[in-house]
């Protein structure tokens, strides 16, 4: 039946007194879950009258009535089902189990867990076992290697979204250890740190020939993330074709999936052992690798189903605040909208996502000398030869290609490519903008 309750879905017609108990049950459950407000137990949609007020009440009750901190572990969104507004509360499996009602403490009266399609109180034995297994190396309790930190960049990101950080932002964002010192989350989000994310580019399909070795970091992790995403936009070729009814385009890599993979790698990476994510660009694929393997006790199947168990919940909260994450738990599913499950590679201590480049659907058959008039203006056809046309078509797809990359794509030797590029410049068809390392080719037609 539609809207039926399951082990991961709980329906509530109203926001009632046992709401926190249901949230706790999902926090303590290895798969997390979803609570719908505005749907009856039988699956019938009742709707929510005052959506804005109910959302505020939900956030306030989860934040203030449940311990340990639920920061970054839940998301509250409005959905329309059968033309009625309902509220969807997405809850991740927590990293500091067992969670409990603040007023009841870590006792059987305060601890719940999901069993089947309902919540159950936990026994003292269950509470003790769960507490013994809880993760000890959370970034919240790892002291920052530096204590003279500043957060000007972080404040700017919040101010741009009219989310001014008040004097208590260190406590509100969980940037302090239980002893009141800056923790590793604070170190990652500070203006200066020693954490660097590598972006490496190779000439071929293996690591034998290195083209570039860049590092993004030593600064606020949000700034580093933006710079990586900006660079990947440049690397992501957009194939294009001009037709009578307009311009057709196709990306070499699905940009939404690429963004999700990069952000997931950054916020779920295990920084506790000094490892950082790495992004590797080959001639046929891009690979994004993060340290730590699967979060917590998740199986591969659960991970691919979109079950969430965040490793660094404080980072996720901040990334969501600054609009780098839309909805908690949606990243893997967005990737699987564009690529199949084989793009994920699971290792004991690492998780890798690999995206094969899509072929150019508008590529011309140069061996048979098929016309490229859709890409190159008719008026210069008599001024350039076939190899020059081939080079121009390649640069239309990606004006940032280097000479070795043009050579690899066109199968023309680097020396010949260099000679033809000079000829195209002398004919005022092509212009080099910027330096040889960071500039691009501008086509003057």
PDB file of N, CA, C and O in Angstrom, residues 96 131 134 136 138-144 147 170-171 174-185 314:
ATOM      1  N   UNK A  96      26.703   8.659  18.085  1.00  0.00           N
ATOM      2  CA  UNK A  96      26.995   8.625  19.521  1.00  0.00           C
ATOM      3  C   UNK A  96      25.896   7.888  20.273  1.00  0.00           C
ATOM      4  O   UNK A  96      25.403   8.348  21.299  1.00  0.00           O
ATOM      5  N   UNK A 131      26.411   1.522  24.071  1.00  0.00           N
ATOM      6  CA  UNK A 131      27.356   2.536  24.527  1.00  0.00           C
ATOM      7  C   UNK A 131      28.797   2.053  24.367  1.00  0.00           C
ATOM      8  O   UNK A 131      29.686   2.830  24.003  1.00  0.00           O
ATOM      9  N   UNK A 134      30.000   2.546  20.733  1.00  0.00           N
ATOM     10  CA  UNK A 134      29.913   3.872  20.124  1.00  0.00           C
ATOM     11  C   UNK A 134      31.288   4.322  19.646  1.00  0.00           C
ATOM     12  O   UNK A 134      32.317   3.929  20.190  1.00  0.00           O
ATOM     13  N   UNK A 136      34.511   6.275  19.267  1.00  0.00           N
ATOM     14  CA  UNK A 136      35.267   7.080  20.219  1.00  0.00           C
ATOM     15  C   UNK A 136      36.057   8.200  19.535  1.00  0.00           C
ATOM     16  O   UNK A 136      36.454   9.158  20.166  1.00  0.00           O
ATOM     17  N   UNK A 138      35.280  10.495  17.284  1.00  0.00           N
ATOM     18  CA  UNK A 138      34.536  11.528  16.579  1.00  0.00           C
ATOM     19  C   UNK A 138      35.345  12.819  16.591  1.00  0.00           C
ATOM     20  O   UNK A 138      36.069  13.125  17.548  1.00  0.00           O
ATOM     21  N   UNK A 139      35.225  13.593  15.523  1.00  0.00           N
ATOM     22  CA  UNK A 139      36.008  14.816  15.397  1.00  0.00           C
ATOM     23  C   UNK A 139      35.673  15.810  16.501  1.00  0.00           C
ATOM     24  O   UNK A 139      36.501  16.655  16.850  1.00  0.00           O
ATOM     25  N   UNK A 140      34.492  15.683  17.053  1.00  0.00           N
ATOM     26  CA  UNK A 140      34.078  16.599  18.117  1.00  0.00           C
ATOM     27  C   UNK A 140      34.993  16.501  19.326  1.00  0.00           C
ATOM     28  O   UNK A 140      35.245  17.496  20.017  1.00  0.00           O
ATOM     29  N   UNK A 141      35.502  15.314  19.611  1.00  0.00           N
ATOM     30  CA  UNK A 141      36.322  15.115  20.804  1.00  0.00           C
ATOM     31  C   UNK A 141      37.820  15.028  20.494  1.00  0.00           C
ATOM     32  O   UNK A 141      38.618  14.756  21.387  1.00  0.00           O
ATOM     33  N   UNK A 142      38.192  15.211  19.227  1.00  0.00           N
ATOM     34  CA  UNK A 142      39.619  15.265  18.885  1.00  0.00           C
ATOM     35  C   UNK A 142      40.058  16.726  18.951  1.00  0.00           C
ATOM     36  O   UNK A 142      39.517  17.582  18.255  1.00  0.00           O
ATOM     37  N   UNK A 143      41.008  17.010  19.788  1.00  0.00           N
ATOM     38  CA  UNK A 143      41.446  18.386  19.992  1.00  0.00           C
ATOM     39  C   UNK A 143      42.176  18.902  18.757  1.00  0.00           C
ATOM     40  O   UNK A 143      42.982  18.199  18.146  1.00  0.00           O
ATOM     41  N   UNK A 144      41.882  20.140  18.379  1.00  0.00           N
ATOM     42  CA  UNK A 144      42.566  20.767  17.257  1.00  0.00           C
ATOM     43  C   UNK A 144      44.060  20.871  17.541  1.00  0.00           C
ATOM     44  O   UNK A 144      44.457  21.220  18.661  1.00  0.00           O
ATOM     45  N   UNK A 147      45.251  26.020  18.572  1.00  0.00           N
ATOM     46  CA  UNK A 147      44.188  26.632  19.359  1.00  0.00           C
ATOM     47  C   UNK A 147      44.044  28.131  19.074  1.00  0.00           C
ATOM     48  O   UNK A 147      43.176  28.780  19.633  1.00  0.00           O
ATOM     49  N   UNK A 170      30.405  28.832  18.385  1.00  0.00           N
ATOM     50  CA  UNK A 170      31.301  27.702  18.638  1.00  0.00           C
ATOM     51  C   UNK A 170      30.559  26.560  19.320  1.00  0.00           C
ATOM     52  O   UNK A 170      30.736  25.385  18.973  1.00  0.00           O
ATOM     53  N   UNK A 171      29.706  26.898  20.289  1.00  0.00           N
ATOM     54  CA  UNK A 171      28.901  25.867  20.956  1.00  0.00           C
ATOM     55  C   UNK A 171      27.789  25.364  20.050  1.00  0.00           C
ATOM     56  O   UNK A 171      27.532  24.158  19.976  1.00  0.00           O
ATOM     57  N   UNK A 174      29.050  22.980  17.521  1.00  0.00           N
ATOM     58  CA  UNK A 174      29.836  21.884  18.116  1.00  0.00           C
ATOM     59  C   UNK A 174      31.298  21.939  17.684  1.00  0.00           C
ATOM     60  O   UNK A 174      31.883  20.950  17.238  1.00  0.00           O
ATOM     61  N   UNK A 175      31.901  23.115  17.834  1.00  0.00           N
ATOM     62  CA  UNK A 175      33.296  23.287  17.450  1.00  0.00           C
ATOM     63  C   UNK A 175      34.239  23.242  18.654  1.00  0.00           C
ATOM     64  O   UNK A 175      35.418  23.566  18.536  1.00  0.00           O
ATOM     65  N   UNK A 176      33.704  22.824  19.799  1.00  0.00           N
ATOM     66  CA  UNK A 176      34.497  22.724  21.013  1.00  0.00           C
ATOM     67  C   UNK A 176      34.428  21.312  21.576  1.00  0.00           C
ATOM     68  O   UNK A 176      33.403  20.630  21.468  1.00  0.00           O
ATOM     69  N   UNK A 177      35.521  20.862  22.185  1.00  0.00           N
ATOM     70  CA  UNK A 177      35.506  19.581  22.894  1.00  0.00           C
ATOM     71  C   UNK A 177      34.728  19.740  24.191  1.00  0.00           C
ATOM     72  O   UNK A 177      34.337  20.851  24.571  1.00  0.00           O
ATOM     73  N   UNK A 178      34.523  18.638  24.874  1.00  0.00           N
ATOM     74  CA  UNK A 178      33.815  18.696  26.161  1.00  0.00           C
ATOM     75  C   UNK A 178      34.607  19.499  27.186  1.00  0.00           C
ATOM     76  O   UNK A 178      34.052  19.955  28.191  1.00  0.00           O
ATOM     77  N   UNK A 179      35.910  19.692  26.939  1.00  0.00           N
ATOM     78  CA  UNK A 179      36.748  20.487  27.840  1.00  0.00           C
ATOM     79  C   UNK A 179      36.821  21.946  27.416  1.00  0.00           C
ATOM     80  O   UNK A 179      37.553  22.741  28.019  1.00  0.00           O
ATOM     81  N   UNK A 180      36.076  22.328  26.366  1.00  0.00           N
ATOM     82  CA  UNK A 180      36.020  23.720  25.948  1.00  0.00           C
ATOM     83  C   UNK A 180      37.138  24.164  25.031  1.00  0.00           C
ATOM     84  O   UNK A 180      37.303  25.359  24.771  1.00  0.00           O
ATOM     85  N   UNK A 181      37.903  23.234  24.463  1.00  0.00           N
ATOM     86  CA  UNK A 181      38.967  23.570  23.529  1.00  0.00           C
ATOM     87  C   UNK A 181      38.468  23.386  22.099  1.00  0.00           C
ATOM     88  O   UNK A 181      37.525  22.637  21.849  1.00  0.00           O
ATOM     89  N   UNK A 182      39.124  24.080  21.138  1.00  0.00           N
ATOM     90  CA  UNK A 182      38.760  23.888  19.739  1.00  0.00           C
ATOM     91  C   UNK A 182      38.966  22.422  19.369  1.00  0.00           C
ATOM     92  O   UNK A 182      40.005  21.824  19.667  1.00  0.00           O
ATOM     93  N   UNK A 183      37.945  21.830  18.686  1.00  0.00           N
ATOM     94  CA  UNK A 183      38.071  20.443  18.245  1.00  0.00           C
ATOM     95  C   UNK A 183      38.494  20.391  16.773  1.00  0.00           C
ATOM     96  O   UNK A 183      38.752  21.415  16.145  1.00  0.00           O
ATOM     97  N   UNK A 184      38.547  19.178  16.222  1.00  0.00           N
ATOM     98  CA  UNK A 184      39.049  19.031  14.850  1.00  0.00           C
ATOM     99  C   UNK A 184      38.071  19.591  13.823  1.00  0.00           C
ATOM    100  O   UNK A 184      38.474  19.994  12.739  1.00  0.00           O
ATOM    101  N   UNK A 185      36.775  19.620  14.150  1.00  0.00           N
ATOM    102  CA  UNK A 185      35.817  20.283  13.254  1.00  0.00           C
ATOM    103  C   UNK A 185      36.183  21.757  13.108  1.00  0.00           C
ATOM    104  O   UNK A 185      36.139  22.316  12.012  1.00  0.00           O
ATOM    105  N   UNK A 314      28.751  17.055  12.376  1.00  0.00           N
ATOM    106  CA  UNK A 314      28.901  18.502  12.538  1.00  0.00           C
ATOM    107  C   UNK A 314      29.261  19.172  11.213  1.00  0.00           C
ATOM    108  O   UNK A 314      28.747  20.251  10.895  1.00  0.00           O
TER     109      UNK A 314
END
